[in-house]
Amino acid sequence: MKTTPRTKYLFTALSILIILLAGVIYIGPSILIKKRLSKLEVGNYLIIVGNAHASLINQSITLKNVEVKEKSNKQEIRIHKISLIGLNIPSILKRQNIIVDKIKIESPEILMRKGSEEASEEVNKKETTKTQLPTFQVNQFIVEKGSFLLQDNLPANDSLLWLKFDAALTDIHLGNDTARSIQDNLSINDVQIDIKNLNQYLDGRNYQVSIDKCSFRKLQQQMEIKNTKIIPLVSKYEIGRQNGSQTTWYNASAEKILISGIELEHFIALDTITIQSILFDKINFEAFKDKRLPFPVKPDTKLFADLLLAPPIPYNCDSIIIRNSNIHYSERAEESQKSGFIDFNDLNAEILCLTNRSEFYDESPTMHAEVKIMNNAKLKVDFKFPAPAEDVQTRVTGQVWPMPFHHLNSIVEPSTGVHIESGEIKRLMFDFSYSDNISTGNLILDYENLKIKVFDRSTKRNKDIKSLLANTLIVHEKNKPEQKHYRSGKIYFERDKKKSFVNYWWKSVFSGIKSVVVN
């Protein structure tokens, strides 16, 4: 099963440290005392130790100014100081079990270059499969003031990812066939990792991800991420000009992300990712699209249920919760002088029963969301998605609380050249189902006193005749249950597969609104 690049880099770094420590201790204190540890090779790595001191009385080894270099120059570690305390010397001399009470690594600087994980895999295949080390036991493994840097391929050496970290691991047991499969031989009682000031470039350096702090606790099965930001490094218009087509520009932040119920053993083995819940608190998401540019040539987009099946690793997540969040969407339509926008405020949502494997299926995935439109009317919507291998349509039900029509002018005017002068929605309810191709359903829309004005988007001049014709012949002024010719809406929309699933949802509802409002 294919692993993700970040996971590969993590396992590579762990492999280097384990090979270094196991190799050093395996050489034995007698060689350290003779200062033969100044330069040695372990597998595909060259280890250089600036200063080494061993104490048989205290059963300890101290290494200073340690350098670990991979022969292809894609990986490098510099360590200020390594302290191994409480060594079981007899076991080491017998070349059987290596037992260390405490290992402390101070100020390690880990450098990797893009592609280093592939190099490590080749080394494991070609050179290290024959290596067998003694069993390895450490009661405490501490890393202080560490730094990690991922660079682009040579010769540019541009930084792609950088962070600071501290770590504390307890009761580590490593089997004696680690070269073949670390995850099958490694057991750890507790893992505590604190990452600070993580930064990473995305999308060809158009965006930068920034995380203030990330803390993982194995025994609590919990990871907490604070102040995550996706920062655009180009303007909202430049992103489309670069690609020569309509491209979504975005700016996002989340005050807190809390992941609970993480089963680390399955994650390390990469067989199953099991998570109880993911909480996103106080997301602020802004998106923009310049629709004056050509529509991009691209493959069909996936529906939401298909995206749940997309991850290559089997996963099971009980719930994703979004709280206290806001979305701002804007677009620049053709012939418009400014961007139109719509705001969704105070978003609270819950997505349940997410999985991409039928064996984990208990119930169909569902989503419930409540949000304010333009910080005014409340929208409530419920989705029921098909489970893996289930051949049924997605069902969507929802309603909008009363609101004045004119709150939609910020998005309607620039996009259509229509200004809503008056009118109020009294009731809006919808119920539809959709497949990969078509959505069908029913809609109820009660409203009154709807008046519009048509204008030229380029000159802003009113088109009085068109406005009169629109209000007289095209747009129904009202639709109330007590009137004689009450109109029930019909939802029918053929999906444009090049556009997003959000577009599909909105156009489905809009088709029902048009069937009521437009003559």
PDB file of C-alpha atoms in Angstrom, residues 95-284:
ATOM      1  CA  ARG A  95      25.602  -9.283  21.767  1.00  0.00           C
ATOM      2  CA  GLN A  96      22.129 -10.357  22.877  1.00  0.00           C
ATOM      3  CA  ASN A  97      19.821  -7.730  24.316  1.00  0.00           C
ATOM      4  CA  ILE A  98      20.607  -4.025  24.525  1.00  0.00           C
ATOM      5  CA  ILE A  99      18.945  -2.382  27.504  1.00  0.00           C
ATOM      6  CA  VAL A 100      19.242   1.362  28.151  1.00  0.00           C
ATOM      7  CA  ASP A 101      17.488   3.181  30.952  1.00  0.00           C
ATOM      8  CA  LYS A 102      17.540   6.610  29.288  1.00  0.00           C
ATOM      9  CA  ILE A 103      18.590   8.128  25.973  1.00  0.00           C
ATOM     10  CA  LYS A 104      18.644  11.905  25.684  1.00  0.00           C
ATOM     11  CA  ILE A 105      19.270  13.655  22.366  1.00  0.00           C
ATOM     12  CA  GLU A 106      19.941  17.383  22.532  1.00  0.00           C
ATOM     13  CA  SER A 107      19.507  19.848  19.651  1.00  0.00           C
ATOM     14  CA  PRO A 108      19.278  17.447  16.708  1.00  0.00           C
ATOM     15  CA  GLU A 109      19.109  19.094  13.283  1.00  0.00           C
ATOM     16  CA  ILE A 110      17.500  16.794  10.715  1.00  0.00           C
ATOM     17  CA  LEU A 111      17.894  17.684   7.040  1.00  0.00           C
ATOM     18  CA  MET A 112      16.191  15.756   4.268  1.00  0.00           C
ATOM     19  CA  ARG A 113      15.970  16.467   0.580  1.00  0.00           C
ATOM     20  CA  LYS A 114      12.974  15.643  -1.560  1.00  0.00           C
ATOM     21  CA  GLY A 115      13.206  12.075  -2.813  1.00  0.00           C
ATOM     22  CA  SER A 116      15.100  10.822   0.232  1.00  0.00           C
ATOM     23  CA  GLU A 117      12.320   8.436   1.163  1.00  0.00           C
ATOM     24  CA  GLU A 118      12.678   6.625  -2.166  1.00  0.00           C
ATOM     25  CA  ALA A 119      16.424   6.368  -1.620  1.00  0.00           C
ATOM     26  CA  SER A 120      15.849   4.856   1.826  1.00  0.00           C
ATOM     27  CA  GLU A 121      13.427   2.296   0.406  1.00  0.00           C
ATOM     28  CA  GLU A 122      16.019   1.238  -2.174  1.00  0.00           C
ATOM     29  CA  VAL A 123      18.655   0.914   0.558  1.00  0.00           C
ATOM     30  CA  ASN A 124      16.321  -1.248   2.613  1.00  0.00           C
ATOM     31  CA  LYS A 125      15.702  -3.477  -0.396  1.00  0.00           C
ATOM     32  CA  LYS A 126      19.327  -3.778  -1.501  1.00  0.00           C
ATOM     33  CA  GLU A 127      21.501  -3.515   1.583  1.00  0.00           C
ATOM     34  CA  THR A 128      19.785  -3.768   4.906  1.00  0.00           C
ATOM     35  CA  THR A 129      17.500  -6.751   4.521  1.00  0.00           C
ATOM     36  CA  LYS A 130      20.321  -9.005   5.701  1.00  0.00           C
ATOM     37  CA  THR A 131      21.070  -6.933   8.810  1.00  0.00           C
ATOM     38  CA  GLN A 132      20.010  -8.321  12.155  1.00  0.00           C
ATOM     39  CA  LEU A 133      20.532  -6.386  15.379  1.00  0.00           C
ATOM     40  CA  PRO A 134      20.049  -7.474  18.982  1.00  0.00           C
ATOM     41  CA  THR A 135      16.735  -6.711  20.591  1.00  0.00           C
ATOM     42  CA  PHE A 136      16.694  -3.112  21.768  1.00  0.00           C
ATOM     43  CA  GLN A 137      14.967  -1.809  24.911  1.00  0.00           C
ATOM     44  CA  VAL A 138      14.892   1.803  26.119  1.00  0.00           C
ATOM     45  CA  ASN A 139      12.905   2.958  29.131  1.00  0.00           C
ATOM     46  CA  GLN A 140      13.065   6.682  28.261  1.00  0.00           C
ATOM     47  CA  PHE A 141      13.887   8.318  24.936  1.00  0.00           C
ATOM     48  CA  ILE A 142      13.965  12.133  25.052  1.00  0.00           C
ATOM     49  CA  VAL A 143      14.584  14.632  22.263  1.00  0.00           C
ATOM     50  CA  GLU A 144      15.000  18.295  23.149  1.00  0.00           C
ATOM     51  CA  LYS A 145      15.118  21.364  20.896  1.00  0.00           C
ATOM     52  CA  GLY A 146      15.026  19.434  17.653  1.00  0.00           C
ATOM     53  CA  SER A 147      14.613  20.950  14.194  1.00  0.00           C
ATOM     54  CA  PHE A 148      13.559  19.418  10.886  1.00  0.00           C
ATOM     55  CA  LEU A 149      14.107  20.812   7.396  1.00  0.00           C
ATOM     56  CA  LEU A 150      12.895  19.352   4.096  1.00  0.00           C
ATOM     57  CA  GLN A 151      14.552  20.831   1.033  1.00  0.00           C
ATOM     58  CA  ASP A 152      13.816  20.609  -2.657  1.00  0.00           C
ATOM     59  CA  ASN A 153      15.987  18.477  -4.911  1.00  0.00           C
ATOM     60  CA  LEU A 154      19.538  19.546  -5.637  1.00  0.00           C
ATOM     61  CA  PRO A 155      20.887  21.941  -6.757  1.00  0.00           C
ATOM     62  CA  ALA A 156      18.217  24.472  -5.712  1.00  0.00           C
ATOM     63  CA  ASN A 157      17.968  23.347  -2.062  1.00  0.00           C
ATOM     64  CA  ASP A 158      14.877  25.504  -1.504  1.00  0.00           C
ATOM     65  CA  SER A 159      13.136  24.883   1.817  1.00  0.00           C
ATOM     66  CA  LEU A 160       9.768  23.131   1.489  1.00  0.00           C
ATOM     67  CA  LEU A 161       8.993  22.243   5.117  1.00  0.00           C
ATOM     68  CA  TRP A 162      10.559  23.320   8.403  1.00  0.00           C
ATOM     69  CA  LEU A 163       9.626  22.935  12.077  1.00  0.00           C
ATOM     70  CA  LYS A 164      10.880  22.704  15.684  1.00  0.00           C
ATOM     71  CA  PHE A 165      10.077  19.718  17.888  1.00  0.00           C
ATOM     72  CA  ASP A 166      10.482  17.994  21.261  1.00  0.00           C
ATOM     73  CA  ALA A 167       9.662  14.351  21.950  1.00  0.00           C
ATOM     74  CA  ALA A 168       9.461  11.886  24.819  1.00  0.00           C
ATOM     75  CA  LEU A 169       8.977   8.140  24.321  1.00  0.00           C
ATOM     76  CA  THR A 170       8.761   5.497  27.045  1.00  0.00           C
ATOM     77  CA  ASP A 171       9.206   1.712  27.147  1.00  0.00           C
ATOM     78  CA  ILE A 172      10.550   1.187  23.640  1.00  0.00           C
ATOM     79  CA  HIS A 173      11.052  -2.390  22.497  1.00  0.00           C
ATOM     80  CA  LEU A 174      12.638  -3.082  19.118  1.00  0.00           C
ATOM     81  CA  GLY A 175      12.870  -6.579  17.687  1.00  0.00           C
ATOM     82  CA  ASN A 176      15.992  -7.964  16.029  1.00  0.00           C
ATOM     83  CA  ASP A 177      14.774  -7.862  12.422  1.00  0.00           C
ATOM     84  CA  THR A 178      14.110  -4.136  12.127  1.00  0.00           C
ATOM     85  CA  ALA A 179      15.618  -3.771   8.683  1.00  0.00           C
ATOM     86  CA  ARG A 180      12.779  -5.766   7.200  1.00  0.00           C
ATOM     87  CA  SER A 181       9.850  -4.079   8.952  1.00  0.00           C
ATOM     88  CA  ILE A 182      10.198  -1.518  11.721  1.00  0.00           C
ATOM     89  CA  GLN A 183       6.461  -1.299  12.366  1.00  0.00           C
ATOM     90  CA  ASP A 184       6.238  -5.064  12.936  1.00  0.00           C
ATOM     91  CA  ASN A 185       9.087  -5.080  15.468  1.00  0.00           C
ATOM     92  CA  LEU A 186       8.616  -1.779  17.254  1.00  0.00           C
ATOM     93  CA  SER A 187       6.410  -1.243  20.326  1.00  0.00           C
ATOM     94  CA  ILE A 188       6.205   1.963  22.383  1.00  0.00           C
ATOM     95  CA  ASN A 189       4.179   2.459  25.541  1.00  0.00           C
ATOM     96  CA  ASP A 190       3.777   6.232  25.296  1.00  0.00           C
ATOM     97  CA  VAL A 191       4.674   8.874  22.733  1.00  0.00           C
ATOM     98  CA  GLN A 192       4.583  12.599  23.454  1.00  0.00           C
ATOM     99  CA  ILE A 193       5.507  14.909  20.574  1.00  0.00           C
ATOM    100  CA  ASP A 194       5.327  18.698  20.537  1.00  0.00           C
ATOM    101  CA  ILE A 195       5.855  20.489  17.224  1.00  0.00           C
ATOM    102  CA  LYS A 196       6.203  24.257  17.022  1.00  0.00           C
ATOM    103  CA  ASN A 197       6.386  26.763  14.206  1.00  0.00           C
ATOM    104  CA  LEU A 198       5.643  24.345  11.385  1.00  0.00           C
ATOM    105  CA  ASN A 199       5.736  25.909   7.931  1.00  0.00           C
ATOM    106  CA  GLN A 200       5.271  24.308   4.530  1.00  0.00           C
ATOM    107  CA  TYR A 201       4.903  25.590   0.967  1.00  0.00           C
ATOM    108  CA  LEU A 202       2.047  24.289  -1.186  1.00  0.00           C
ATOM    109  CA  ASP A 203       0.985  24.497  -4.824  1.00  0.00           C
ATOM    110  CA  GLY A 204       4.291  25.678  -6.249  1.00  0.00           C
ATOM    111  CA  ARG A 205       4.765  28.223  -3.457  1.00  0.00           C
ATOM    112  CA  ASN A 206       1.430  29.919  -4.081  1.00  0.00           C
ATOM    113  CA  TYR A 207       0.444  29.091  -0.491  1.00  0.00           C
ATOM    114  CA  GLN A 208       2.151  28.612   2.839  1.00  0.00           C
ATOM    115  CA  VAL A 209       0.810  26.437   5.651  1.00  0.00           C
ATOM    116  CA  SER A 210       1.619  27.684   9.129  1.00  0.00           C
ATOM    117  CA  ILE A 211       0.935  25.888  12.443  1.00  0.00           C
ATOM    118  CA  ASP A 212       1.840  27.455  15.775  1.00  0.00           C
ATOM    119  CA  LYS A 213       1.740  24.249  17.806  1.00  0.00           C
ATOM    120  CA  CYS A 214       0.894  20.580  17.363  1.00  0.00           C
ATOM    121  CA  SER A 215       0.839  18.197  20.344  1.00  0.00           C
ATOM    122  CA  PHE A 216       0.386  14.427  20.188  1.00  0.00           C
ATOM    123  CA  ARG A 217      -0.224  12.159  23.198  1.00  0.00           C
ATOM    124  CA  LYS A 218      -0.374   8.417  22.548  1.00  0.00           C
ATOM    125  CA  LEU A 219      -1.904   7.301  25.855  1.00  0.00           C
ATOM    126  CA  GLN A 220      -4.645   9.933  25.553  1.00  0.00           C
ATOM    127  CA  GLN A 221      -5.003   8.969  21.851  1.00  0.00           C
ATOM    128  CA  GLN A 222      -5.193  12.655  21.056  1.00  0.00           C
ATOM    129  CA  MET A 223      -3.616  15.290  18.823  1.00  0.00           C
ATOM    130  CA  GLU A 224      -4.249  19.021  19.239  1.00  0.00           C
ATOM    131  CA  ILE A 225      -3.303  21.553  16.561  1.00  0.00           C
ATOM    132  CA  LYS A 226      -3.449  25.266  17.350  1.00  0.00           C
ATOM    133  CA  ASN A 227      -3.641  28.232  14.991  1.00  0.00           C
ATOM    134  CA  THR A 228      -3.461  26.606  11.578  1.00  0.00           C
ATOM    135  CA  LYS A 229      -3.289  28.979   8.626  1.00  0.00           C
ATOM    136  CA  ILE A 230      -3.198  28.523   4.859  1.00  0.00           C
ATOM    137  CA  ILE A 231      -1.778  31.819   3.656  1.00  0.00           C
ATOM    138  CA  PRO A 232      -1.953  32.862  -0.012  1.00  0.00           C
ATOM    139  CA  LEU A 233       1.330  34.235  -1.328  1.00  0.00           C
ATOM    140  CA  VAL A 234      -0.215  35.615  -4.542  1.00  0.00           C
ATOM    141  CA  SER A 235      -3.211  37.911  -5.071  1.00  0.00           C
ATOM    142  CA  LYS A 236      -6.686  36.561  -5.774  1.00  0.00           C
ATOM    143  CA  TYR A 237      -6.489  37.707  -9.397  1.00  0.00           C
ATOM    144  CA  GLU A 238      -2.910  36.547  -9.975  1.00  0.00           C
ATOM    145  CA  ILE A 239      -3.661  32.887  -9.226  1.00  0.00           C
ATOM    146  CA  GLY A 240      -6.022  32.735 -12.218  1.00  0.00           C
ATOM    147  CA  ARG A 241      -3.680  34.666 -14.487  1.00  0.00           C
ATOM    148  CA  GLN A 242      -0.876  32.198 -13.714  1.00  0.00           C
ATOM    149  CA  ASN A 243      -2.998  29.247 -14.834  1.00  0.00           C
ATOM    150  CA  GLY A 244      -4.774  31.092 -17.639  1.00  0.00           C
ATOM    151  CA  SER A 245      -8.148  29.820 -16.430  1.00  0.00           C
ATOM    152  CA  GLN A 246     -10.674  30.033 -13.597  1.00  0.00           C
ATOM    153  CA  THR A 247      -8.795  28.994 -10.451  1.00  0.00           C
ATOM    154  CA  THR A 248     -10.080  29.133  -6.888  1.00  0.00           C
ATOM    155  CA  TRP A 249      -7.982  31.388  -4.655  1.00  0.00           C
ATOM    156  CA  TYR A 250      -8.390  30.739  -0.933  1.00  0.00           C
ATOM    157  CA  ASN A 251      -7.321  31.962   2.485  1.00  0.00           C
ATOM    158  CA  ALA A 252      -8.100  29.796   5.514  1.00  0.00           C
ATOM    159  CA  SER A 253      -7.451  29.510   9.223  1.00  0.00           C
ATOM    160  CA  ALA A 254      -8.575  27.319  12.124  1.00  0.00           C
ATOM    161  CA  GLU A 255      -8.065  28.265  15.753  1.00  0.00           C
ATOM    162  CA  LYS A 256      -8.082  24.651  16.947  1.00  0.00           C
ATOM    163  CA  ILE A 257      -8.151  21.166  15.466  1.00  0.00           C
ATOM    164  CA  LEU A 258      -8.621  18.344  17.966  1.00  0.00           C
ATOM    165  CA  ILE A 259      -8.242  14.725  16.798  1.00  0.00           C
ATOM    166  CA  SER A 260      -9.373  12.134  19.360  1.00  0.00           C
ATOM    167  CA  GLY A 261      -9.325   8.355  19.551  1.00  0.00           C
ATOM    168  CA  ILE A 262      -6.215   7.839  17.388  1.00  0.00           C
ATOM    169  CA  GLU A 263      -5.008   4.227  17.267  1.00  0.00           C
ATOM    170  CA  LEU A 264      -1.293   4.791  16.644  1.00  0.00           C
ATOM    171  CA  GLU A 265      -0.304   1.158  16.111  1.00  0.00           C
ATOM    172  CA  HIS A 266      -2.620   0.805  13.111  1.00  0.00           C
ATOM    173  CA  PHE A 267      -1.456   4.152  11.741  1.00  0.00           C
ATOM    174  CA  ILE A 268       2.237   3.205  11.940  1.00  0.00           C
ATOM    175  CA  ALA A 269       1.532  -0.121  10.247  1.00  0.00           C
ATOM    176  CA  LEU A 270      -0.423   1.787   7.583  1.00  0.00           C
ATOM    177  CA  ASP A 271      -3.121  -0.880   7.542  1.00  0.00           C
ATOM    178  CA  THR A 272      -5.997   1.168   8.980  1.00  0.00           C
ATOM    179  CA  ILE A 273      -6.457   4.703  10.248  1.00  0.00           C
ATOM    180  CA  THR A 274      -8.966   4.646  13.093  1.00  0.00           C
ATOM    181  CA  ILE A 275     -10.116   7.947  14.597  1.00  0.00           C
ATOM    182  CA  GLN A 276     -12.971   8.633  16.945  1.00  0.00           C
ATOM    183  CA  SER A 277     -13.534  12.303  16.133  1.00  0.00           C
ATOM    184  CA  ILE A 278     -12.035  15.396  14.495  1.00  0.00           C
ATOM    185  CA  LEU A 279     -13.095  18.805  15.810  1.00  0.00           C
ATOM    186  CA  PHE A 280     -12.519  22.006  13.817  1.00  0.00           C
ATOM    187  CA  ASP A 281     -13.133  25.121  15.911  1.00  0.00           C
ATOM    188  CA  LYS A 282     -13.415  28.659  14.521  1.00  0.00           C
ATOM    189  CA  ILE A 283     -12.601  28.113  10.868  1.00  0.00           C
ATOM    190  CA  ASN A 284     -12.482  31.213   8.702  1.00  0.00           C
TER     191      ASN A 284
END
